[in-house]
CSV table of C-alpha atoms and ligand atoms in Angstrom, one decimal:
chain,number,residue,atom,x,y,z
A,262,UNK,CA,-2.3,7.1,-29.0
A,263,UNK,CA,-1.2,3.8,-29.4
A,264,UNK,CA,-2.0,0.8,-26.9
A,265,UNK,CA,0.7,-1.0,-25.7
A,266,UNK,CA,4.3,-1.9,-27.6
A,267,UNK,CA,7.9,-1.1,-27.0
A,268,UNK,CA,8.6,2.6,-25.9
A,269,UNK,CA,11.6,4.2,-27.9
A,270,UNK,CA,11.5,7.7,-26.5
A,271,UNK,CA,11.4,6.1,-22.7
A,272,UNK,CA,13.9,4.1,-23.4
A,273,UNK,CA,16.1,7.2,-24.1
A,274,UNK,CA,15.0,8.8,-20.7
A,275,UNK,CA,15.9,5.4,-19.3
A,276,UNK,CA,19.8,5.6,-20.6
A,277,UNK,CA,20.0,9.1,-19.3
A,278,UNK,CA,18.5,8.3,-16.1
A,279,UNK,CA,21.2,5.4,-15.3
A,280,UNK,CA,23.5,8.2,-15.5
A,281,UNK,CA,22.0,10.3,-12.9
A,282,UNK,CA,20.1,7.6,-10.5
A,283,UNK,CA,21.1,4.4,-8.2
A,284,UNK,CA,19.4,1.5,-10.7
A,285,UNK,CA,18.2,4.4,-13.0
A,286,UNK,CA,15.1,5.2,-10.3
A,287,UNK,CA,14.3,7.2,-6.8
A,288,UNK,CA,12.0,3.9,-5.6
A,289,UNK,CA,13.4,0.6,-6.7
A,290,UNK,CA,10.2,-1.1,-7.5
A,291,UNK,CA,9.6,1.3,-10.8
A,292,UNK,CA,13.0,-0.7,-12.3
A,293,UNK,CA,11.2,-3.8,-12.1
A,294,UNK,CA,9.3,-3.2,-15.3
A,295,UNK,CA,10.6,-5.1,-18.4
A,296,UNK,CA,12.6,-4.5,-20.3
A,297,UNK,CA,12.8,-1.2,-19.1
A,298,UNK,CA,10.6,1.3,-17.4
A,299,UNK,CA,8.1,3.2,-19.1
A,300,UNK,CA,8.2,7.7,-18.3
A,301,UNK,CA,4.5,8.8,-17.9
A,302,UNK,CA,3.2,11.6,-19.1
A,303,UNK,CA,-0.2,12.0,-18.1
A,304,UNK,CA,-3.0,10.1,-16.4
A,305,UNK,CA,-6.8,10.0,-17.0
A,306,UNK,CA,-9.2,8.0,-15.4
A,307,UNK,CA,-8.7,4.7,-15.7
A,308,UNK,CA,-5.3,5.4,-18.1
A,309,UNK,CA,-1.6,6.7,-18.1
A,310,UNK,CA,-0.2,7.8,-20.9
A,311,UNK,CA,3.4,7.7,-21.5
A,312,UNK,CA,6.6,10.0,-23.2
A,313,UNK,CA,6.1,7.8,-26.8
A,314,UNK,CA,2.8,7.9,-27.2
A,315,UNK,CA,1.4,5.0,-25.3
A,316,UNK,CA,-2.1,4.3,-23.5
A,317,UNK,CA,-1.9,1.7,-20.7
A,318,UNK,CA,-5.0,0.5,-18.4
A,319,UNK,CA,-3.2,1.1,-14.9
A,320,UNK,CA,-3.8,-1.6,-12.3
A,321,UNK,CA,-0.8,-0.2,-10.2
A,322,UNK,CA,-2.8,3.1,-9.8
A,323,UNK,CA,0.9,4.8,-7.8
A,324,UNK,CA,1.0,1.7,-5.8
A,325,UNK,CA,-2.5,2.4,-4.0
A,326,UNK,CA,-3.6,5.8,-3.7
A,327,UNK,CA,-5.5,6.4,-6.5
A,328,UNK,CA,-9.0,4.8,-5.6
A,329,UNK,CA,-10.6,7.2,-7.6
A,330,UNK,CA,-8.2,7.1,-11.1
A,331,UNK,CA,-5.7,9.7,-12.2
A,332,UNK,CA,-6.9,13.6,-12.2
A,333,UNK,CA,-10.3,12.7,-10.6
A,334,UNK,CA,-12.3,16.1,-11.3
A,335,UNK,CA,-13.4,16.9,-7.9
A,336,UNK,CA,-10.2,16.2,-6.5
A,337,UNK,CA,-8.3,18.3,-9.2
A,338,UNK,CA,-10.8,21.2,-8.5
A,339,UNK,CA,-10.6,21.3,-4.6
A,340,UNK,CA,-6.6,20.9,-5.3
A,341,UNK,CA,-6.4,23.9,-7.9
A,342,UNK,CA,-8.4,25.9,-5.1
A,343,UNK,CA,-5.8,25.2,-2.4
A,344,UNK,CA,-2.6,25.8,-4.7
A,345,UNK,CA,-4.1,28.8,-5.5
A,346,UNK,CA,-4.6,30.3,-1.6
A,347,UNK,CA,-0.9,29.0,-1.2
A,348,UNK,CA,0.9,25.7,-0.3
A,349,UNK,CA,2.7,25.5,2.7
A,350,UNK,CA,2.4,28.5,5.7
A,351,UNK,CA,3.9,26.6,8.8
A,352,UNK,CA,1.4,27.4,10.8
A,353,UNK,CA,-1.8,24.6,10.8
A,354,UNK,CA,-4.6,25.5,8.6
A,355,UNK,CA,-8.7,24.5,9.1
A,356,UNK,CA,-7.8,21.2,6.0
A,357,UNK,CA,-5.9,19.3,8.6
A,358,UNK,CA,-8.7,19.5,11.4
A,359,UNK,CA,-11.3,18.7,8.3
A,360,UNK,CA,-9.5,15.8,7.7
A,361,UNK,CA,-8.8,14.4,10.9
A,362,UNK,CA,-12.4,14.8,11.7
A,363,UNK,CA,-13.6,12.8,8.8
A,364,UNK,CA,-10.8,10.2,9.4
A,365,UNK,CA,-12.4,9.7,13.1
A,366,UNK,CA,-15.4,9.7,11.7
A,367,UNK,CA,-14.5,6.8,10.0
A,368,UNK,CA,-12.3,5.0,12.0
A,369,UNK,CA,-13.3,4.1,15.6
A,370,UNK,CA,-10.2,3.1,17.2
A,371,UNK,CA,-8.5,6.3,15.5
A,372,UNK,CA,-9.3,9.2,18.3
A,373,UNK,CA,-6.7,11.8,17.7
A,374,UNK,CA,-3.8,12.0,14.9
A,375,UNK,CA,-0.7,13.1,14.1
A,376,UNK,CA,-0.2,13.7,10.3
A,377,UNK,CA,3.9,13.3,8.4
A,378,UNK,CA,4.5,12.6,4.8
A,379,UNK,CA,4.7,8.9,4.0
A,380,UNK,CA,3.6,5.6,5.4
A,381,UNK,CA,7.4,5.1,6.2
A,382,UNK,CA,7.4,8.4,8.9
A,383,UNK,CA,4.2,6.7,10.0
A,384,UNK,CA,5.4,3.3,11.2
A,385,UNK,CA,8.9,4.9,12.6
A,386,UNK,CA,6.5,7.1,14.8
A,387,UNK,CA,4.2,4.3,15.7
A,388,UNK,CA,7.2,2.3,16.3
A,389,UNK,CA,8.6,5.1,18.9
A,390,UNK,CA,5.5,5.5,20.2
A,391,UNK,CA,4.8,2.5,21.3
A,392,UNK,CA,8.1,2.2,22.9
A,393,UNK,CA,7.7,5.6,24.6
A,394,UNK,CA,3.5,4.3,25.6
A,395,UNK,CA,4.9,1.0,27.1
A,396,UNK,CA,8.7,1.4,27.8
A,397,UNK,CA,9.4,-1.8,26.4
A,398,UNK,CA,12.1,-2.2,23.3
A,399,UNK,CA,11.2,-5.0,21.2
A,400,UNK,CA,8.8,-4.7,18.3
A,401,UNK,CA,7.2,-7.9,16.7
A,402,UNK,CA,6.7,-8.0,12.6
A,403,UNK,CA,5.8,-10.8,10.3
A,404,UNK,CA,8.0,-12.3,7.6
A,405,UNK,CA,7.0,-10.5,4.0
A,406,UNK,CA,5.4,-7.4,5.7
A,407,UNK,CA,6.1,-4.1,4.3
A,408,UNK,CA,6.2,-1.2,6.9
A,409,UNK,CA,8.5,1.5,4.5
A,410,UNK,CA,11.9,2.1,4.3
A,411,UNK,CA,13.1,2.7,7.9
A,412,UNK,CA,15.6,1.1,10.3
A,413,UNK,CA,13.1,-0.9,12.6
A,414,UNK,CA,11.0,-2.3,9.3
A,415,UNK,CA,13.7,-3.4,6.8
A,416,UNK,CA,14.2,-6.9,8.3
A,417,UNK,CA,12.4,-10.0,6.5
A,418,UNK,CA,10.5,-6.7,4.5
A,419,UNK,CA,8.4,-7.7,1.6
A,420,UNK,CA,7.6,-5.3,-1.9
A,421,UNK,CA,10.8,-4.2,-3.4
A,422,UNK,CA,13.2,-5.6,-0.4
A,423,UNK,CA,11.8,-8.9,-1.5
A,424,UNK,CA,11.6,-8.4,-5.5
A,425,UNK,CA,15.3,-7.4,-5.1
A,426,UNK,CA,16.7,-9.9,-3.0
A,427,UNK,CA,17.6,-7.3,0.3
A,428,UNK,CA,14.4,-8.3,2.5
A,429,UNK,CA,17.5,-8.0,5.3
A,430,UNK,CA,19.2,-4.1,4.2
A,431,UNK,CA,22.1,-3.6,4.5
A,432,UNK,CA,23.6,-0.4,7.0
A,433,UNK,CA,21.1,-1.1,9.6
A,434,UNK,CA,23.1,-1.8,13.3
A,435,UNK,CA,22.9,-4.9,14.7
A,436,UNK,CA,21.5,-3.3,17.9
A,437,UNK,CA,18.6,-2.2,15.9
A,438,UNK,CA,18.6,-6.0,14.1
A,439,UNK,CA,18.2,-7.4,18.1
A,440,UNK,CA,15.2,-5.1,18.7
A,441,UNK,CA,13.0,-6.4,15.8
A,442,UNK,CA,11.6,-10.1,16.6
A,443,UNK,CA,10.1,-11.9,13.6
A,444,UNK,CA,6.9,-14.3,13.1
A,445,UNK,CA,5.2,-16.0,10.1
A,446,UNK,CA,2.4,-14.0,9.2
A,447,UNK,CA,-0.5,-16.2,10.2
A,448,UNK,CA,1.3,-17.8,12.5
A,449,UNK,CA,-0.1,-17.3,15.9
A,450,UNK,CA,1.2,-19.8,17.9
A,451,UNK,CA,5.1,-17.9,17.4
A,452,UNK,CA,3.9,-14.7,18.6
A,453,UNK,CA,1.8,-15.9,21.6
A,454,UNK,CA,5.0,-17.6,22.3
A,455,UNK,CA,7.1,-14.5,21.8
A,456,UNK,CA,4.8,-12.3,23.6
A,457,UNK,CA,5.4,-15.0,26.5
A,458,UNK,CA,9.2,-15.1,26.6
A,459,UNK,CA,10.1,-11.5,24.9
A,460,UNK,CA,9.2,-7.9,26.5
A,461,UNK,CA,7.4,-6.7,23.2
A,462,UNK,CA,6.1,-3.0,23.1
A,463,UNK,CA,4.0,-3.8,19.8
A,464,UNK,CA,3.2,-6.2,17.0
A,465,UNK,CA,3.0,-4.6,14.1
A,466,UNK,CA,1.1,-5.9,10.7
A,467,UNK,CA,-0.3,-5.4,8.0
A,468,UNK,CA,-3.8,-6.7,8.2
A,469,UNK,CA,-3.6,-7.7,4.5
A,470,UNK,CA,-0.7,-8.5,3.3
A,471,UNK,CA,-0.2,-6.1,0.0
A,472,UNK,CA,3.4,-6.5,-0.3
A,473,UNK,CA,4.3,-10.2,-1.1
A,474,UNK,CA,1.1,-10.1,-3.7
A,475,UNK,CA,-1.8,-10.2,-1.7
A,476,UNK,CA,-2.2,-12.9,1.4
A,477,UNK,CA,-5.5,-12.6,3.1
A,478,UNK,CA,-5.6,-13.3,7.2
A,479,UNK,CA,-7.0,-16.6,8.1
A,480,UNK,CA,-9.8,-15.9,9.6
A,481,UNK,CA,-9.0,-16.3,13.3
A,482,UNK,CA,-5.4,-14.0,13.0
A,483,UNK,CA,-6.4,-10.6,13.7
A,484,UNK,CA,-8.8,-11.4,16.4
A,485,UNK,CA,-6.1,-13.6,17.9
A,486,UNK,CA,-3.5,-11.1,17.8
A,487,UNK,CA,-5.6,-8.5,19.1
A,488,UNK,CA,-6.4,-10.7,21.9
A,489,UNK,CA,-2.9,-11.8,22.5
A,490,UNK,CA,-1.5,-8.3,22.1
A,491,UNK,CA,-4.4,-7.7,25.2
A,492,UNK,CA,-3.2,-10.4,27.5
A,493,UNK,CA,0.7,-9.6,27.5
A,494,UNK,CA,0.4,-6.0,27.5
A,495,UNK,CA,1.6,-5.2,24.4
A,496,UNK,CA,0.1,-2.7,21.4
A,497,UNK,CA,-1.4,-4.0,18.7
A,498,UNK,CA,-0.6,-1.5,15.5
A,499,UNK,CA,-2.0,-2.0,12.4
A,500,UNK,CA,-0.1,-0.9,9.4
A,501,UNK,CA,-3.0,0.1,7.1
A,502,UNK,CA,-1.0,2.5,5.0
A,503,UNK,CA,-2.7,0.1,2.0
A,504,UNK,CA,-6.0,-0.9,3.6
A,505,UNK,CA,-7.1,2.2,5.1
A,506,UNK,CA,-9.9,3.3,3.4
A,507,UNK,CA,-9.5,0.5,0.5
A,508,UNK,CA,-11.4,-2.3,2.0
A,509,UNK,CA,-14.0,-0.4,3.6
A,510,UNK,CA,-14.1,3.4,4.7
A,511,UNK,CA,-13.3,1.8,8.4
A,512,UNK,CA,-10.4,-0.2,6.8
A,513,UNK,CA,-9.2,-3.4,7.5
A,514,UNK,CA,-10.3,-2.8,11.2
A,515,UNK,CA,-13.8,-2.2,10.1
A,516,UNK,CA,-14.1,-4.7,7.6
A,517,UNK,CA,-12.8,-8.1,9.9
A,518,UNK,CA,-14.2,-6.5,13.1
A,519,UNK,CA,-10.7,-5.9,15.1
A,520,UNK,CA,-9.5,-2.5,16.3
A,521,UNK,CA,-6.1,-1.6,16.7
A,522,UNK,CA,-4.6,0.1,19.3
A,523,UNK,CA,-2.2,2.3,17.0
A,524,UNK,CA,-2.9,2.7,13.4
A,525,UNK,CA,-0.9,3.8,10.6
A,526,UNK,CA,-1.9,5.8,7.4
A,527,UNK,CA,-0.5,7.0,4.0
A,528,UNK,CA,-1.3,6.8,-0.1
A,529,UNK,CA,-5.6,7.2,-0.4
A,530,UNK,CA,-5.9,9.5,2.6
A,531,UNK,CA,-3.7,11.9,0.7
A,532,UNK,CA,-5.3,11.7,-2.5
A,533,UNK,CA,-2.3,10.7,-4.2
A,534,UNK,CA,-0.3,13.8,-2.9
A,535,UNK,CA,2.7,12.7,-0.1
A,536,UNK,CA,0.5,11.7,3.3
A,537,UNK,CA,1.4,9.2,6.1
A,538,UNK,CA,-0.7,9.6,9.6
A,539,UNK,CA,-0.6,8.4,12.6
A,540,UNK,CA,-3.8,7.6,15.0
A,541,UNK,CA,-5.0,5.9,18.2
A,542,UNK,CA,-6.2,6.4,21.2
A,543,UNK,CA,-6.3,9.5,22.9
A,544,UNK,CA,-4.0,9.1,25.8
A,545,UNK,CA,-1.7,7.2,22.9
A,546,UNK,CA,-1.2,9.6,20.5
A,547,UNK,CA,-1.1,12.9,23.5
A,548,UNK,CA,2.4,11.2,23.8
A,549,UNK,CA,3.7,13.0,20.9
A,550,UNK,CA,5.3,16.2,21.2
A,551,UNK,CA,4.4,18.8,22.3
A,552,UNK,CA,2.0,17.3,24.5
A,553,UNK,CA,3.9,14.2,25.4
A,554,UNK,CA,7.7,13.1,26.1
A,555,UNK,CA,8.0,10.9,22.4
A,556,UNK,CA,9.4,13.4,19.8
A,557,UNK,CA,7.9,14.0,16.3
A,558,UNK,CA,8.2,17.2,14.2
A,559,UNK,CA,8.3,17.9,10.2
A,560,UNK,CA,8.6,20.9,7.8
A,561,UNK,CA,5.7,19.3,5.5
A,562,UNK,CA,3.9,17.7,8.4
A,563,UNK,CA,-0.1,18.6,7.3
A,564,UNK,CA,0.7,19.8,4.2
A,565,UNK,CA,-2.2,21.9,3.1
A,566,UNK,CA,-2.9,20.3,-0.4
A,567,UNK,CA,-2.2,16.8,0.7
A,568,UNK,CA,-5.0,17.7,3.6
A,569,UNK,CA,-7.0,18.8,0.8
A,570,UNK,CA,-6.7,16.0,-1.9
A,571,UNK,CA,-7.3,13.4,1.2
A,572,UNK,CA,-10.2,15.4,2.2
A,573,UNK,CA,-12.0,15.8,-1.1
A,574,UNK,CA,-11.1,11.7,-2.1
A,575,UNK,CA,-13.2,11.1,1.1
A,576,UNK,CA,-15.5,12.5,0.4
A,577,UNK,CA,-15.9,11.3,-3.2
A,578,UNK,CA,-15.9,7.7,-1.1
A,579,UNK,CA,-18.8,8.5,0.6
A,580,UNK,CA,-20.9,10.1,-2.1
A,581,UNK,CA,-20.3,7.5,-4.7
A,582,UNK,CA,-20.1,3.9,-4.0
A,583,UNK,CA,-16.6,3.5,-4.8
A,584,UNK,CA,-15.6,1.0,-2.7
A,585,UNK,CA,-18.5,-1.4,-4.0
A,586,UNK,CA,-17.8,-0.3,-7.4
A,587,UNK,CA,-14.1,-0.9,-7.4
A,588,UNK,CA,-14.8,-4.3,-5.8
A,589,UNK,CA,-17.1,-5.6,-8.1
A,590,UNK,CA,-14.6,-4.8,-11.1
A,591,UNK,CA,-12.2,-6.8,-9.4
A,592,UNK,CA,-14.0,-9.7,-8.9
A,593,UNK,CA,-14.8,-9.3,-12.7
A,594,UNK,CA,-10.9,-9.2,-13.4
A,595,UNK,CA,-9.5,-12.0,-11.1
A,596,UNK,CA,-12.5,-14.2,-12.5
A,597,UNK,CA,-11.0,-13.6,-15.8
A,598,UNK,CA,-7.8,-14.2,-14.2
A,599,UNK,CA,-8.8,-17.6,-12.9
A,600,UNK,CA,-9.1,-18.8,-16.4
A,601,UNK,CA,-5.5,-18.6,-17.3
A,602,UNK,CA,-4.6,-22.2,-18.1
A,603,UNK,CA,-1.6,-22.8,-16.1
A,604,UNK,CA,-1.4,-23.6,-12.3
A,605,UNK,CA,-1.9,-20.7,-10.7
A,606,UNK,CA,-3.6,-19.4,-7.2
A,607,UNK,CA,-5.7,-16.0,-7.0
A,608,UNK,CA,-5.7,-14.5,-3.4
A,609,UNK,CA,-8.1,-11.5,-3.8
A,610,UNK,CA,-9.4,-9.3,-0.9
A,611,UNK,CA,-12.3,-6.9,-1.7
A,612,UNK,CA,-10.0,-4.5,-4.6
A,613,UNK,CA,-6.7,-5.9,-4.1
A,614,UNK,CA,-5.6,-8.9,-5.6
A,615,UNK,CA,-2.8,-10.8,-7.2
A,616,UNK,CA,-2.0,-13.9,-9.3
A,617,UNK,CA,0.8,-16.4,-8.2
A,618,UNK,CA,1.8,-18.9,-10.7
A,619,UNK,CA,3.3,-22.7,-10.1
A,620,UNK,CA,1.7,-23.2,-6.4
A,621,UNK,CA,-2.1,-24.0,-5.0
A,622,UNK,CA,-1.7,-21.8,-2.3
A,623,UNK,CA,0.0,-18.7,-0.5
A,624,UNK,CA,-0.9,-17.9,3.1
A,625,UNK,CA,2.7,-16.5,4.3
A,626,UNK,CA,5.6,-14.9,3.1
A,627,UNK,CA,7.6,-18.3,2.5
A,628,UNK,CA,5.0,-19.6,0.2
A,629,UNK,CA,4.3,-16.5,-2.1
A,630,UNK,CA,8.1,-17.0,-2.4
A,631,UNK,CA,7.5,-20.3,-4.0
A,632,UNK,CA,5.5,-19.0,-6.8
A,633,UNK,CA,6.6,-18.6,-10.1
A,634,UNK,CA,8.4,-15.3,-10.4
A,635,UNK,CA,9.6,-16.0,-13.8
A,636,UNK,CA,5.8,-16.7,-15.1
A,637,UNK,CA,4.5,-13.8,-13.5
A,638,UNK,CA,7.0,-11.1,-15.0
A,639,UNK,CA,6.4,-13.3,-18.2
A,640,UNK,CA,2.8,-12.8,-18.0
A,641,UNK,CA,3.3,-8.6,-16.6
A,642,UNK,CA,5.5,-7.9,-20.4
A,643,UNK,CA,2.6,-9.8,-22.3
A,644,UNK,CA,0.1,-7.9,-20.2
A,645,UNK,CA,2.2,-4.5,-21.3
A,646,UNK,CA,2.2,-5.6,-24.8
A,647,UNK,CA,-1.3,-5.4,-24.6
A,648,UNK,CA,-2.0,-2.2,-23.3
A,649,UNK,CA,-2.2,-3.3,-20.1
A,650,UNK,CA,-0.4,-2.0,-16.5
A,651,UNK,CA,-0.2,-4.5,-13.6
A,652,UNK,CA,2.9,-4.5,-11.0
A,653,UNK,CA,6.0,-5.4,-12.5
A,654,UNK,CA,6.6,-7.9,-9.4
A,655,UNK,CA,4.8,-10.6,-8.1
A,656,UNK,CA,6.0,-9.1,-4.2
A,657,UNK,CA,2.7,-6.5,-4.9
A,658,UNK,CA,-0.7,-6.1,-5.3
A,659,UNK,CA,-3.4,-5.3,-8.3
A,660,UNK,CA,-5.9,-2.5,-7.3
A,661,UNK,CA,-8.6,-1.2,-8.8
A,662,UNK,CA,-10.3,2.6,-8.9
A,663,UNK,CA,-13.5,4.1,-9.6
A,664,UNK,CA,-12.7,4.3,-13.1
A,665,UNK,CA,-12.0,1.0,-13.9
A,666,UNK,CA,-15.7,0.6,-13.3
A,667,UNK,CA,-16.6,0.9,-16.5
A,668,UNK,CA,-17.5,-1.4,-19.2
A,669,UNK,CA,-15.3,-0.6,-22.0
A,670,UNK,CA,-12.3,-0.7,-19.3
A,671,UNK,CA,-13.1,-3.8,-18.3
A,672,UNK,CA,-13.5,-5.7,-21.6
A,673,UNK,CA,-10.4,-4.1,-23.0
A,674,UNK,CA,-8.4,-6.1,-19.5
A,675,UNK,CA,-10.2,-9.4,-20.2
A,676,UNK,CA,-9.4,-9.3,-23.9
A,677,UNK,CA,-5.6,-8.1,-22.8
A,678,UNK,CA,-5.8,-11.5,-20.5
A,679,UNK,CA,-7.4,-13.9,-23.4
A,680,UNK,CA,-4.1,-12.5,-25.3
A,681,UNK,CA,-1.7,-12.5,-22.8
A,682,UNK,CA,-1.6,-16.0,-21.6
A,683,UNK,CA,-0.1,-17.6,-23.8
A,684,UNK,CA,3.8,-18.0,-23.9
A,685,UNK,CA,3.8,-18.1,-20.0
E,898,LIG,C1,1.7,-1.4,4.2
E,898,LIG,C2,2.7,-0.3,3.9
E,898,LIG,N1,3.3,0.4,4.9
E,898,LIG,C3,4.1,1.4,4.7
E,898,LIG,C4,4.5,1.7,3.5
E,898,LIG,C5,5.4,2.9,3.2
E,898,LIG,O1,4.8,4.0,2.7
E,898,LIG,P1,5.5,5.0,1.8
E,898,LIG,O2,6.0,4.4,0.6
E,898,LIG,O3,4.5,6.1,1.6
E,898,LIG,O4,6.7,5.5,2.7
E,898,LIG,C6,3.9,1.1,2.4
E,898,LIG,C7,4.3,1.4,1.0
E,898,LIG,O5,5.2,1.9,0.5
E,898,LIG,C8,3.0,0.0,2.6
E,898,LIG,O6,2.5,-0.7,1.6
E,899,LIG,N1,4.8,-1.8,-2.2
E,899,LIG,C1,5.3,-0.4,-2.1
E,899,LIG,C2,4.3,0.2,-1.2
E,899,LIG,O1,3.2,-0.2,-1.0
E,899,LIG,C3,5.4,0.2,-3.4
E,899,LIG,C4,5.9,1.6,-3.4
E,899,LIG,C5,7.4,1.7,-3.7
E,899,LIG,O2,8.1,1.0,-3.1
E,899,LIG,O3,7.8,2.6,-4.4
């Protein structure tokens, strides 16, 4: 197994895949990587391990879900157990009520749920259900956020809308354009003043930012958009398809102190298999069908083993310290970050983080747009060479798992960092 280098065999895949895929992928992000992506083969722990031969330290970790590392035992076990009774019956089985218990458990402002397969299903149905809760059209979202690849979220979209230059997709209707009104994100002044002069049915956000790099709230955001949200009758839903269950068990919600009114789901409930969820209230979510007049349905909906991978990375959360844990290796990775001797900003929020190059601060959208791209992709392919995986674009976030909290893990990233800093 060899750390790091140029990847021959992938690079084969790679021409073949052109052939067969739009930009070579199914999820534009996994182009970004330079020079050309690499084809995993396995993952352990802490590590992938790719088609020539290659180890890498992942910090991308399938874009979020994997808090725990790749083929966490207990996970794998409880998986096995499931595939093995069967995978999909359409009819509901007990996993989905176990989970949804132990998300309410969890979440306070989550009462009941409605589970689909992505985070993108889970801010379309928010979407519609807010309309259908409050009969209003017009949806508020901030500049950079990241709600999935849907309609009603691809306009001013950060991750991969961003990192290839179509924040504003193309194909979407221009009636659907006039329904989605745009903010700064920290910016509270332009939504009270939209609230004031637009009917909005929600505002949705992400509480952290995770996909323009990582942009914390100032502190008085959330609070002031739940209170805003409160005086002009509109919902407040927070997209915490990232932060659920990555900042604290409660989420973002629980760790700044602000419920939501609708929340949305996806990646670590489903323990890395296909999950997006919808919760809220009661009288909120009873609005879905069948009990309610605001339509949702799907073939995969509750998918047995996603319910059971989500369950059992739950409850490996609770038993073991991992948020703590993952948290305190990033704080040992950002610090070793921080020493890269070339202007740079770390904005770092419990076990997400990211590094922007050429500016002194990023607090929206517009600024993380004013770091330097060109020194961060530099710094990713040095980072590569030595063994180590962090997003190929600066539009997303580092994250950490359980099994990065270990030493050897740890001091193979700094050392990767000492090495990889210069040329950038
Ligand atoms: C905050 C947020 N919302 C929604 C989504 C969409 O989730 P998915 O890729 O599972 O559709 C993502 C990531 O892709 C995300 O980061
Ligand atoms: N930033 C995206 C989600 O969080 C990354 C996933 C993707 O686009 O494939």
């Amino acid at each position: 197994m060899v750390k790091g280098g140029t990847s021959i065999l992938s690079e084969n895949i790679w021409k073949d895949a052109l052939k067969y895929f739009a930009g070579g992928v199914n999820s534009p992000v996994r182009a970004a990587v330079k020079p050309s992506p690499f084809y995993s083969l396995s993952g352990k722990g802490a590590y992938i391990y790719t088609e020539d031969n290659k180890r890498y330290i992942d910090y991308v970790l399938g874009y979020g879900p994997l808090i725990l590392g790749h083929e966490n035992e207990y996970v794998k076990n409880k998986v096995i157990e499931q595939i093995e009774k069967g995978w999909i019956f359409g009819t509901p089985s007990k996993s989905e009520v176990e989970l949804a218990k132990k998300i309410t458990s969890h979440m306070n402002s989550v009462e009941k749920i409605r589970f689909v397969n992505s985070g993108t299903e889970a801010t379309m149905n928010a979407i519609r259900l807010a309309r259908g809760f409050t009969k209003r059209e017009k949806i508020l979202k901030f500049n950079g956020n990241y709600h999935g690849a849907h309609d009603y979220a691809l306009i001013d979209a950060g991750s991969a809308a961003t990192e290839f230059g179509v924040p504003d997709s193309e194909g979407i209707p221009k009636e659907v354009l006039n329904t989605v009104v745009i903010c700064e994100y920290n910016d509270l002044n332009c939504v009270e003043k939209k609230l004031k002069t637009e009917e909005i049915a929600g505002v949705i956000v992400e509480p952290v930012m995770g996909n323009m790099g990582v942009v914390p709230p100032n502190e008085n955001f959330l609070k002031g958009l739940r209170e805003l949200t409160r005086t002009y009758n509109s919902l407040l839903i927070f997209d915490e398809v990232i932060t659920g269950f990555r900042l604290s068990l409660a989420g973002a919600q629980g760790y700044y102190g602000v419920s939501a009114d609708i929340t949305t789901l996806g990646k670590i409930i489903g323990g890395g298999f296909p999950i997006g969820a919808i919760g809220g209230k009661r009288e909120i979510i009873d609005m879905f069908t069948p009990s309610g007049k605001v339509f949702n349905a799907g073939t995969f909906n509750a998918n047995p083993v996603s319910m059971t991978a989500g369950l059992a990375t739950i409850e490996v959360l609770e038993r073991e310290n991992v948020i703590e844990k993952t948290v305190s290796v990033a704080k040992s990775i950002a610090e070793e970050l921080d020493n890269i001797p070339v202007p740079h900003v770390i904005n770092r929020v419990q076990n997400m983080f990211q590094i922007f190059f050429g500016v002194s601060k990023v607090t929206n959208a517009t600024e993380a747009k004013k770091a330097n791209k060109d020194q961060y992709i530099k710094f990713h392919i040095n980072m590569l060479n030595n063994g180590v995986f962090i997003p190929p674009s600066q539009y997303e976030s580092i994250f950490t798992s359980l099994a990065h909290y270990d030493d050897y893990v740890i001091n193979e990233t700094i050392d990767a960092i000492k090495k990889s800093r210069s040329g950038i």
